[in-house]
mmCIF file of C-alpha atoms in Angstrom:
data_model
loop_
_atom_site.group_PDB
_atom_site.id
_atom_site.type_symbol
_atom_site.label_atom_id
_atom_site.label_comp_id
_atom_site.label_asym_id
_atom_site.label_seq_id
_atom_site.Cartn_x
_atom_site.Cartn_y
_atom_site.Cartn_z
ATOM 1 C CA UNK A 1065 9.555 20.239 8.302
ATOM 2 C CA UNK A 1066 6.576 22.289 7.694
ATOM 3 C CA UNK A 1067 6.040 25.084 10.860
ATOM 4 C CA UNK A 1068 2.540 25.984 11.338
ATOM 5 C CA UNK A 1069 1.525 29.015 13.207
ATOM 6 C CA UNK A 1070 -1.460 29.191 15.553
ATOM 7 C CA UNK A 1071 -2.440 32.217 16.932
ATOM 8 C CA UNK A 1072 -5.243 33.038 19.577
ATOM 9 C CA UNK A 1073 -7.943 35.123 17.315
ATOM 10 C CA UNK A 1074 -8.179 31.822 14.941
ATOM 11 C CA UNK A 1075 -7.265 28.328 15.664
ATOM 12 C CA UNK A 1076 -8.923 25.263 14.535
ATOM 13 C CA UNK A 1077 -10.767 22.606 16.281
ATOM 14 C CA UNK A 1078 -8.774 19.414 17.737
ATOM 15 C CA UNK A 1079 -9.463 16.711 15.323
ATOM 16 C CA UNK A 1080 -11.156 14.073 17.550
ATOM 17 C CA UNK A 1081 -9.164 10.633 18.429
ATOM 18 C CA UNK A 1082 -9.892 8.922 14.908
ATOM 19 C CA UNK A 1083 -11.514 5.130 15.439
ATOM 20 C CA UNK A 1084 -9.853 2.587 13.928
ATOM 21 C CA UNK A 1085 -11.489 1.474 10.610
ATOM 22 C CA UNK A 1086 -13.894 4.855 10.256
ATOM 23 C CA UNK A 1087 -13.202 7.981 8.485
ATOM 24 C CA UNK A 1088 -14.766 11.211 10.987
ATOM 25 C CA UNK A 1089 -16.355 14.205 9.247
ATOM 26 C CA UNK A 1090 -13.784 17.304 8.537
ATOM 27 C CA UNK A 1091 -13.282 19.266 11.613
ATOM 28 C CA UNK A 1092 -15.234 23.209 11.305
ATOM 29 C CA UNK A 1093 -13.138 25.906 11.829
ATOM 30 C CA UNK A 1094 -14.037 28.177 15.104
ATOM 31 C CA UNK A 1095 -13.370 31.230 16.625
ATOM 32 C CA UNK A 1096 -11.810 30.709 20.579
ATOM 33 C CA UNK A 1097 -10.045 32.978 22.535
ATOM 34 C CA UNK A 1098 -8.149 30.474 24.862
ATOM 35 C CA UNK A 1099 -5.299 28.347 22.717
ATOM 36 C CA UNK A 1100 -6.087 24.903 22.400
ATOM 37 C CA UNK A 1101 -3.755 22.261 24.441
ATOM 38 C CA UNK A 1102 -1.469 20.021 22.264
ATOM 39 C CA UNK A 1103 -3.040 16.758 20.882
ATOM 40 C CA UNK A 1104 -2.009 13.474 22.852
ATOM 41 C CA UNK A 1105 0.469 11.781 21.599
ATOM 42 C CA UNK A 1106 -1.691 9.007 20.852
ATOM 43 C CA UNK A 1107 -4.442 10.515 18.481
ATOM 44 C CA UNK A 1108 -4.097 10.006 15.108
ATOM 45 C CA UNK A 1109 -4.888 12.517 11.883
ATOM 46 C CA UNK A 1110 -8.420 11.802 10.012
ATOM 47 C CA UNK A 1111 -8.589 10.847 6.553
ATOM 48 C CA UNK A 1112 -11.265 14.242 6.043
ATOM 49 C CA UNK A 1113 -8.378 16.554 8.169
ATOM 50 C CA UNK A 1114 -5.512 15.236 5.077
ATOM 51 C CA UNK A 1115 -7.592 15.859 2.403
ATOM 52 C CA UNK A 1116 -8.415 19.805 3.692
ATOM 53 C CA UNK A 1117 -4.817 20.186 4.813
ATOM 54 C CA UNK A 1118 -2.347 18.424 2.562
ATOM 55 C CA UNK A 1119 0.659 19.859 3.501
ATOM 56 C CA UNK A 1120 0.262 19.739 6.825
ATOM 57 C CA UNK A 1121 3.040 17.283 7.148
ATOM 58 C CA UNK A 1122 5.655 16.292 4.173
ATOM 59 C CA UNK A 1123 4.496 14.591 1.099
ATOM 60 C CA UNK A 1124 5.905 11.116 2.545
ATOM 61 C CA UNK A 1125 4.343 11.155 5.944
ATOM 62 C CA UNK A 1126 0.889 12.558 4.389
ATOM 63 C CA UNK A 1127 1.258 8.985 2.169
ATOM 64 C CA UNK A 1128 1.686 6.963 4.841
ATOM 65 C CA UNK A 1129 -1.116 8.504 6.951
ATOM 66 C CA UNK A 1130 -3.501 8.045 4.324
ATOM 67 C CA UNK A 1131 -1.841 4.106 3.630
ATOM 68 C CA UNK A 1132 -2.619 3.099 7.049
ATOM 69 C CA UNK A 1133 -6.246 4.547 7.346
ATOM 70 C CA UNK A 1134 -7.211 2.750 4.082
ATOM 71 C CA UNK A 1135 -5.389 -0.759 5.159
ATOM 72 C CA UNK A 1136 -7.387 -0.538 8.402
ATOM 73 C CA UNK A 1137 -10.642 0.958 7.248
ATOM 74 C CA UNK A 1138 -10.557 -2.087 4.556
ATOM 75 C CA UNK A 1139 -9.721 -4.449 7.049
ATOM 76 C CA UNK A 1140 -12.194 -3.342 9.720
ATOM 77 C CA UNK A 1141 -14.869 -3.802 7.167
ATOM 78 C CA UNK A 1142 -14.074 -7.231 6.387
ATOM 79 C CA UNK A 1143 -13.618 -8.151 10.013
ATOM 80 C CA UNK A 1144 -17.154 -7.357 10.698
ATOM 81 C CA UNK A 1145 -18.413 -9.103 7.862
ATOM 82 C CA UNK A 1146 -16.878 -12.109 8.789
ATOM 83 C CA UNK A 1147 -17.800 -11.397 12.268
ATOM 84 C CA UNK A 1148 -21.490 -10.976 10.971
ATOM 85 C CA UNK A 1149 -20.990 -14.413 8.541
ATOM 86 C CA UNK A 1150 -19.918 -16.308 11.559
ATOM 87 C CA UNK A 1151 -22.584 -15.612 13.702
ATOM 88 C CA UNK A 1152 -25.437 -16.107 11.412
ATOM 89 C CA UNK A 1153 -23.502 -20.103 10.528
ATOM 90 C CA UNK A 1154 -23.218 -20.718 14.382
ATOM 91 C CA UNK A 1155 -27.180 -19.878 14.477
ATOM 92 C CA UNK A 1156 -27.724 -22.111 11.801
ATOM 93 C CA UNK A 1157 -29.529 -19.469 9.835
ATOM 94 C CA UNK A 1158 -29.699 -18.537 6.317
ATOM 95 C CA UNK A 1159 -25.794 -17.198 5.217
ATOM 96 C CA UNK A 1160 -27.132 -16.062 2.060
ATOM 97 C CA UNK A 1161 -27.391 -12.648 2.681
ATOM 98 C CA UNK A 1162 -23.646 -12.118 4.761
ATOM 99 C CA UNK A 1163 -22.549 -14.429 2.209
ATOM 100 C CA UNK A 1164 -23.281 -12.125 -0.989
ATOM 101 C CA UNK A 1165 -22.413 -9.042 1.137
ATOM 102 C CA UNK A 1166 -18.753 -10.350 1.672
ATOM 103 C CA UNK A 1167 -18.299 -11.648 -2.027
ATOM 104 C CA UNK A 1168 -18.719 -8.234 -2.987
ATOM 105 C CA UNK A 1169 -16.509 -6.249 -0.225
ATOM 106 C CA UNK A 1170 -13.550 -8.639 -1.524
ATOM 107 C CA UNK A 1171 -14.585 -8.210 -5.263
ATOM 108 C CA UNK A 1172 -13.548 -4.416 -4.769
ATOM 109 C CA UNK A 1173 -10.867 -4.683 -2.448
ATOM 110 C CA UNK A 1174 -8.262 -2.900 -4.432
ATOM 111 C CA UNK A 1175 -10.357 -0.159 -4.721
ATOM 112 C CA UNK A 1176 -11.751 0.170 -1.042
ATOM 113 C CA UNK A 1177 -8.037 -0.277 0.135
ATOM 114 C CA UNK A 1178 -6.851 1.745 -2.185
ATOM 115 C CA UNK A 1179 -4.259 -1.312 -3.220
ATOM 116 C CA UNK A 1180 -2.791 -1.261 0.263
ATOM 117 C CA UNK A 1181 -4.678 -4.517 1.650
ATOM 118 C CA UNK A 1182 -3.076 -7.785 -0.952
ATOM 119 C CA UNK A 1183 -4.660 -11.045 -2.213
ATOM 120 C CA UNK A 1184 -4.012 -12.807 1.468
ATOM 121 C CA UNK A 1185 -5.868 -9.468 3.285
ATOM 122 C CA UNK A 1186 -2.322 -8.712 4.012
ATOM 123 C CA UNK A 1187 -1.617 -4.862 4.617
ATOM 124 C CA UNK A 1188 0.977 -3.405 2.157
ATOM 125 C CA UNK A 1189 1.706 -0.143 2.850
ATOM 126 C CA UNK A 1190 5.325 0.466 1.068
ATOM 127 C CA UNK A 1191 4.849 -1.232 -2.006
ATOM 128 C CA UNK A 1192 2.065 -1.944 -4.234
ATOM 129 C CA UNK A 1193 0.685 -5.310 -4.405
ATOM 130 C CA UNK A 1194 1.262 -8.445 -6.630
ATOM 131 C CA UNK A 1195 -0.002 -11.403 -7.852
ATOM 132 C CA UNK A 1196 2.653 -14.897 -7.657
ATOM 133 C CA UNK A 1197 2.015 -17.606 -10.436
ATOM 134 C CA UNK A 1198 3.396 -20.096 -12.453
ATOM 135 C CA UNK A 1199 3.778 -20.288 -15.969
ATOM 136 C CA UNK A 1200 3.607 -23.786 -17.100
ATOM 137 C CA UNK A 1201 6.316 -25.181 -19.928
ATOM 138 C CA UNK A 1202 8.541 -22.947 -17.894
ATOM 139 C CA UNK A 1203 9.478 -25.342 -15.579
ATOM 140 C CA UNK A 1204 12.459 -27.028 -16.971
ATOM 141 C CA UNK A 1205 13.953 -23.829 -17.799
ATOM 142 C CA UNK A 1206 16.222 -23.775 -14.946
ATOM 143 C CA UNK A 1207 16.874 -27.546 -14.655
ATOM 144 C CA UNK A 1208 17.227 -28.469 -18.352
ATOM 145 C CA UNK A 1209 19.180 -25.059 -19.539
ATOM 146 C CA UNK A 1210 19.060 -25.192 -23.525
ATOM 147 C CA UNK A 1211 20.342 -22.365 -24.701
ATOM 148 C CA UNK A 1212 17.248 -20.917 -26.260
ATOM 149 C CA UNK A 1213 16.017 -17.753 -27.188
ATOM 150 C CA UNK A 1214 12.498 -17.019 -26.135
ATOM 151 C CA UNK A 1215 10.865 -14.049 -27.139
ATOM 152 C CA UNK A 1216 7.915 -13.371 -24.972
ATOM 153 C CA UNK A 1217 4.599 -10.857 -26.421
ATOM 154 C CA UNK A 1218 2.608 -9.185 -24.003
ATOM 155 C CA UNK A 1219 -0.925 -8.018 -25.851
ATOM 156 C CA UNK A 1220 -3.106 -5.860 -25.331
ATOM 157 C CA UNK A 1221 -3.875 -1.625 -26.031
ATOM 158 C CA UNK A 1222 0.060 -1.276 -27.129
ATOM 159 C CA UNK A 1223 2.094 -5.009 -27.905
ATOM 160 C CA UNK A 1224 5.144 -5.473 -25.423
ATOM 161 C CA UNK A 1225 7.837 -8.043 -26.980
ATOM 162 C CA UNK A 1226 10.960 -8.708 -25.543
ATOM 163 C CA UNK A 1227 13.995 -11.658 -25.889
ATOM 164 C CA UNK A 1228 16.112 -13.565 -23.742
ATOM 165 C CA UNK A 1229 18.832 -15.690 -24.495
ATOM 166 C CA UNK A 1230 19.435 -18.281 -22.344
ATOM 167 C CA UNK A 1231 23.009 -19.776 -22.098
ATOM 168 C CA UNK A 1232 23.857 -23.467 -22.525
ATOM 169 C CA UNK A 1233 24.663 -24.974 -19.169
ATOM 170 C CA UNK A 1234 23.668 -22.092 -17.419
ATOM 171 C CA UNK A 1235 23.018 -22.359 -13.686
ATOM 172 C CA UNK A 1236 19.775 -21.537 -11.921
ATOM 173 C CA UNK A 1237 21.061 -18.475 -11.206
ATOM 174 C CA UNK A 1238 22.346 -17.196 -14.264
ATOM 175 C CA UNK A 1239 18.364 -18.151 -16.041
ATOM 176 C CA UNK A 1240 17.163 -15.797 -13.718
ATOM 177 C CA UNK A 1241 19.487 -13.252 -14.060
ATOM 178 C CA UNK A 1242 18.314 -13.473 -17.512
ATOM 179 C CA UNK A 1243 14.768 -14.203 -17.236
ATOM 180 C CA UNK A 1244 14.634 -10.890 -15.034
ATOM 181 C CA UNK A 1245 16.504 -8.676 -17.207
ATOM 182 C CA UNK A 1246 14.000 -9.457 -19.997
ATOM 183 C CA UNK A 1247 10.530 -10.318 -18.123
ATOM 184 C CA UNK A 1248 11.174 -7.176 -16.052
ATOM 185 C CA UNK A 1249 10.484 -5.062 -18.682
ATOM 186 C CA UNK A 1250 7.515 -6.531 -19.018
ATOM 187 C CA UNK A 1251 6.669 -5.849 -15.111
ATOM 188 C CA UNK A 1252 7.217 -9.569 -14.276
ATOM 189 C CA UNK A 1253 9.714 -10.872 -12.057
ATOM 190 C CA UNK A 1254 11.371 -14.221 -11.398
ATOM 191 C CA UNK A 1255 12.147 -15.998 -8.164
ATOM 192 C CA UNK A 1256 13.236 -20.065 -7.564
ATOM 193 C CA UNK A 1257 11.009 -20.856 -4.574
ATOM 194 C CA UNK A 1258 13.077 -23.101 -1.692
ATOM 195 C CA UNK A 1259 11.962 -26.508 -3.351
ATOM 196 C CA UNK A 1260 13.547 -25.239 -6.772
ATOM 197 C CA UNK A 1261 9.924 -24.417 -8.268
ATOM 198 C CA UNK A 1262 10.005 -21.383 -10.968
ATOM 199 C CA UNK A 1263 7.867 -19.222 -9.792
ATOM 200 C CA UNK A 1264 6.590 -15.085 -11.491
ATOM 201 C CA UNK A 1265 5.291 -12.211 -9.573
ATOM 202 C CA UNK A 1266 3.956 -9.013 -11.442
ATOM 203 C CA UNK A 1267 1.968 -6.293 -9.754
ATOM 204 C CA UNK A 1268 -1.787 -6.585 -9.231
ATOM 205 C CA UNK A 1269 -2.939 -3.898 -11.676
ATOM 206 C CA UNK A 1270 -1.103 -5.901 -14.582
ATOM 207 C CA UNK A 1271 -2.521 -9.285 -13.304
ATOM 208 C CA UNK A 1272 -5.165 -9.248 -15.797
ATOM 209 C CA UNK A 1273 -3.485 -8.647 -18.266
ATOM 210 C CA UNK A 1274 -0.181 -11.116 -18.091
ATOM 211 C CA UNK A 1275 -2.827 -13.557 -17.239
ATOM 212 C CA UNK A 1276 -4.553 -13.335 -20.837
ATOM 213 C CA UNK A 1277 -2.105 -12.161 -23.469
ATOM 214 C CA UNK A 1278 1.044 -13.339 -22.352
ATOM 215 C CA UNK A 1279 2.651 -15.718 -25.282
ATOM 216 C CA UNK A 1280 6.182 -16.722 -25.679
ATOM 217 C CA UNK A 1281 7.806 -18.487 -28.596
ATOM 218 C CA UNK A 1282 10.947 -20.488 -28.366
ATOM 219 C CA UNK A 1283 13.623 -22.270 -31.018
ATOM 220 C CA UNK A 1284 12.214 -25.728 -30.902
ATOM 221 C CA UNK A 1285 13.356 -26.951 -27.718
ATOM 222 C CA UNK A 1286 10.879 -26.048 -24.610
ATOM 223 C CA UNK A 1287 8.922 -23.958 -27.618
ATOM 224 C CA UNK A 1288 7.802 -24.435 -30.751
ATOM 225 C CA UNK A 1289 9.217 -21.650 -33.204
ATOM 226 C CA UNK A 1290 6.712 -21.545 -35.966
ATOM 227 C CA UNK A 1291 4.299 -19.642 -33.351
ATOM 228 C CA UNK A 1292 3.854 -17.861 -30.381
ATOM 229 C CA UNK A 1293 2.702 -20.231 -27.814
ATOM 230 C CA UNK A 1294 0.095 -18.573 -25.466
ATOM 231 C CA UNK A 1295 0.673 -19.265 -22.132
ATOM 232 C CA UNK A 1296 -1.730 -20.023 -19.333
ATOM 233 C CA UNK A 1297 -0.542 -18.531 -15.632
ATOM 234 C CA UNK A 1298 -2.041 -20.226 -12.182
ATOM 235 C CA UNK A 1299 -1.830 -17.609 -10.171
ATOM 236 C CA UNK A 1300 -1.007 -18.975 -6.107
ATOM 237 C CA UNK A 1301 -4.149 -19.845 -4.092
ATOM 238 C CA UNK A 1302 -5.118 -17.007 -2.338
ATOM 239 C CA UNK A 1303 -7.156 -15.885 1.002
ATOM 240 C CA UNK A 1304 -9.700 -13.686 -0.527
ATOM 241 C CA UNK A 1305 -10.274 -15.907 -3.798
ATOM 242 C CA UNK A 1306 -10.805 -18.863 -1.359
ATOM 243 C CA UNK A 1307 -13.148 -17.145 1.186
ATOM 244 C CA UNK A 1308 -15.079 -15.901 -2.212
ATOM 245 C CA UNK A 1309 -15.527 -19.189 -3.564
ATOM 246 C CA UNK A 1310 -16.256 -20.937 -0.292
ATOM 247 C CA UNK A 1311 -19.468 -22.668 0.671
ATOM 248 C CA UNK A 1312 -19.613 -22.547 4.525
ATOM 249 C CA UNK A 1313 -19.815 -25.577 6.066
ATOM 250 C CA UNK A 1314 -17.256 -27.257 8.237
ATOM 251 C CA UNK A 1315 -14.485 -26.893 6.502
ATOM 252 C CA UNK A 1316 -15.670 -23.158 5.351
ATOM 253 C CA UNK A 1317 -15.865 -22.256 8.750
ATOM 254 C CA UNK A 1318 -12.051 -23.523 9.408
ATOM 255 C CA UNK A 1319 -11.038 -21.008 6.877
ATOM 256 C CA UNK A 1320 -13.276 -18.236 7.952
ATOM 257 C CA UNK A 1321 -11.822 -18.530 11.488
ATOM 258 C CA UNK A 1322 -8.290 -18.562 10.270
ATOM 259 C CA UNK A 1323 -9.121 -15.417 7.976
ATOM 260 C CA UNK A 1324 -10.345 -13.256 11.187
ATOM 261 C CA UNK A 1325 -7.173 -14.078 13.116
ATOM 262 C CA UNK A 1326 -4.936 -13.349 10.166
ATOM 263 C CA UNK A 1327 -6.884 -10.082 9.993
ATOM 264 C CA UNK A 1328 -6.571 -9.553 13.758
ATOM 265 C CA UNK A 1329 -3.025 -9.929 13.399
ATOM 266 C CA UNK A 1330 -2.755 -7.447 10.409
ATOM 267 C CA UNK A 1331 -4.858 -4.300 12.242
ATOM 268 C CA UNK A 1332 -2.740 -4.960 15.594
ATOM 269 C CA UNK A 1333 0.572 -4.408 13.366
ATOM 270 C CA UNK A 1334 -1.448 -1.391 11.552
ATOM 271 C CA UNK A 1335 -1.963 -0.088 15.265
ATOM 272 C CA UNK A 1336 2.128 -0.250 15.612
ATOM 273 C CA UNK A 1337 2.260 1.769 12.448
ATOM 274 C CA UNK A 1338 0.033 4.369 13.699
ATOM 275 C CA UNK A 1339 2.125 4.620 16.818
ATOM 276 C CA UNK A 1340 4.742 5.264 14.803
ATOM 277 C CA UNK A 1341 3.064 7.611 13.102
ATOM 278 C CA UNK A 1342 1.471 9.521 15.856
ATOM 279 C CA UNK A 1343 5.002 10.035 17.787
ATOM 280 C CA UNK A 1344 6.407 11.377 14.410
ATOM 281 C CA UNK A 1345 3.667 13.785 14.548
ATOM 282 C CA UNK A 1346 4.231 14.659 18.066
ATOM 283 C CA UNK A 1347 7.928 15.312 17.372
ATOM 284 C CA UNK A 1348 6.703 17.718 14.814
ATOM 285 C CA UNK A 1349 4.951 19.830 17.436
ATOM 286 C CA UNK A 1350 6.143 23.362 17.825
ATOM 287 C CA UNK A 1351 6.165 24.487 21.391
ATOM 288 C CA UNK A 1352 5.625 28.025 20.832
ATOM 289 C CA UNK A 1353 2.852 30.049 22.631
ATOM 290 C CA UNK A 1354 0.185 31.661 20.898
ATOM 291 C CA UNK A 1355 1.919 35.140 21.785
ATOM 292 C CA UNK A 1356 5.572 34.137 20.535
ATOM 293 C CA UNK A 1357 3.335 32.309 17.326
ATOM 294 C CA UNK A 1358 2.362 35.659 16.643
ATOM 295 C CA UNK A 1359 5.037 38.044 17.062
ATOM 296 C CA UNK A 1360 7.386 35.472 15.340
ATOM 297 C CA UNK A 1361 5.195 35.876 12.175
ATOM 298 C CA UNK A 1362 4.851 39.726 12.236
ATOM 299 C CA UNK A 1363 8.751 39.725 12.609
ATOM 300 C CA UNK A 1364 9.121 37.508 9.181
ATOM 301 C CA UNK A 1365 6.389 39.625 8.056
ATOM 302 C CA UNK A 1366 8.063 42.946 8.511
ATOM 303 C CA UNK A 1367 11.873 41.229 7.171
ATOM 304 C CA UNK A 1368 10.326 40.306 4.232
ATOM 305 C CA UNK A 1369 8.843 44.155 3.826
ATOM 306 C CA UNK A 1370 11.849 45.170 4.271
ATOM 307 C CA UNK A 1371 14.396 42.778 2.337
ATOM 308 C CA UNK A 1372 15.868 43.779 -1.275
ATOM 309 C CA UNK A 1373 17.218 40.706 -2.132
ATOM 310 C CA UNK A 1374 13.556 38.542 -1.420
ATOM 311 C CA UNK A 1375 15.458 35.423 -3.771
ATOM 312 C CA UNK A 1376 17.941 34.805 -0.865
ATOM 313 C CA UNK A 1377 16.030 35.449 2.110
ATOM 314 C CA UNK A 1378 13.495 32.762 0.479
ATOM 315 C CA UNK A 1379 16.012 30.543 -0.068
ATOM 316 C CA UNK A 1380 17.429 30.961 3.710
ATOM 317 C CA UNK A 1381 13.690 30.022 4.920
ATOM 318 C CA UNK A 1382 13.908 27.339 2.661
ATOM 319 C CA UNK A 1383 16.562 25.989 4.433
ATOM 320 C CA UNK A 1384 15.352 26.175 8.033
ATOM 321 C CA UNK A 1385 13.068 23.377 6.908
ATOM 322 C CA UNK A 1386 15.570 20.807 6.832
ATOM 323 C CA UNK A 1387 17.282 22.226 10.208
ATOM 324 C CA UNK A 1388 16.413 20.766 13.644
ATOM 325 C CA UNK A 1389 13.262 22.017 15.649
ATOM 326 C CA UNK A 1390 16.012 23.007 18.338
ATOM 327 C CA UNK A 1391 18.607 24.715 15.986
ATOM 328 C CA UNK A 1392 15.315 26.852 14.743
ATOM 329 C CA UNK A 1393 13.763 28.000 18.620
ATOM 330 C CA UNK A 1394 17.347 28.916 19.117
ATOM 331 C CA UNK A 1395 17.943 31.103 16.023
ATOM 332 C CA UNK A 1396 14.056 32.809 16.160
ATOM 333 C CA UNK A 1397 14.877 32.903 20.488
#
């Protein structure tokens, strides 16, 4: 826990309630002689305010401020887009124009979410996102166990091989044991869906790249062994590649109005988040005055003038960071 001090010669402006979806210009730093009332427990930090002052809060909560803005600024976008799309269809005017605009704001939606919005405009704030396919010839690997070796190649800048033996007679859930150890080096990972179906998940930014140069070769049985085999994956059917490749009609306008409440659902779960968020923030507060701000530093100020042995007093002040808010008012009280 990071303690800021305010004093009443030079405090900063309140950061104004941020809208969901938009990113407000950095707050200017001004001169006030009264001290400025706490912020509500419901306003939440700007993107701009972060950037200025990124140690405000601890590394983790900083992450998570900026994860949320982006999932809901991305989101927002695309809401009003399809908002914008649905109108101009219900008119029976030209879509054209809506139409390119959205093909393009889902073209670059890892980089306007910053990789927190997935393939299904699903927010995912804790872990990056991933692609789920299926490699075909794989299927009988955990139905019809061999015991083959496969060595899989992954191409590209710097060639990535790596074998698996599988067992005779192994069950289901000794293949994947195996598949994982192996394919996870790789960055792929195995799963048997609930109606036994082999199915691979490896994270978006190496989507591209598994999808292209991924080749395996076997001993004869599910592969041939003279060669690698190179391997073609089908990644699942997702919402963005659908709304992208949709021509909206009837049945376009089905999935359109099934994308907005899927979205609708996503930003009121954000809003959760930010609630979250915000009462973290609040419980961060300190509840010192202006006048006790001040003395309170001049105090430190004048220990540290006056201390021999700086190493431990640092390392004492270190430690108050990971003490309770209470434990702390006490000790400086």
């Amino acid at each position: 826990m990071q303690v800021s001090l305010k004093t009443a010669s030079l405090t900063t402006s309140a950061p104004a309630t941020a809208g969901r979806g938009t990113i407000d210009a950095p707050q200017s730093v001004t001169r006030t002689s009264a001290p400025q009332s706490t912020p509500s427990r419901n306003s939440f930090p700007e993107s701009a305010l972060l950037s200025r002052r990124p140690m405000r809060y601890n590394v983790l909560l900083n992450q998570q401020l900026t994860a949320v803005q982006q999932a809901d600024s991305y989101l927002a976008k695309t809401e009003t887009q399809l908002l914008q799309l649905r109108q101009s269809a219900v008119r029976g005017g030209d879509v054209s124009t809506q139409s390119n605009a959205l093909q393009k704001h889902l073209a670059r939606r890892t980089e306007l979410s910053g990789g927190t919005v997935d393939r299904h405009l699903s927010a995912s704030l804790e872990q990056k996102t991933a692609v789920t396919f299926t490699l075909p010839g794989c299927e009988k690997l955990l139905s019809q166990p061999d015991g083959e070796t496969l060595v899989f190649s992954l191409g590209g800048r710097q060639r990535e091989m790596v074998a698996i033996a599988l067992p005779e007679e192994a069950t289901p859930r000794q293949t994947l044991t195996r598949l994982n150890v192996g394919l996870g080096r790789l960055g792929i990972h195995a799963t048997q869906a609930g109606n036994g179906q082999l199915k691979f998940s490896v994270e978006e930014g190496r989507w591209e790249r598994v999808s292209q140069q991924l080749t395996v070769r076997g001993e004869g049985r599910h592969f041939p062994a003279d060669a690698f085999t190179l391997l073609a994956p089908q990644a699942e059917s997702a919402s963005s590649d659908e709304m992208q490749l949709t021509r909206w009609e009837r049945e376009g306008q089905t999935k359109l109005h099934a994308a907005l409440e899927h979205i609708t659902t996503q930003r009121s779960q954000l809003r959760q988040q930010q609630d979250r968020v915000s009462a973290r923030i609040s419980d961060m507060q300190t509840v010192f005055s202006p006048r006790q701000a001040l003395e309170t530093s001049r105090a430190l100020g004048d220990a540290l003038a006056r201390s021999q042995d700086f190493g431990a007093l640092s390392q004492a002040l270190g430690a108050q960071a990971n003490v309770r808010l209470s434990t702390v008012k006490n000790l400086l009280g």
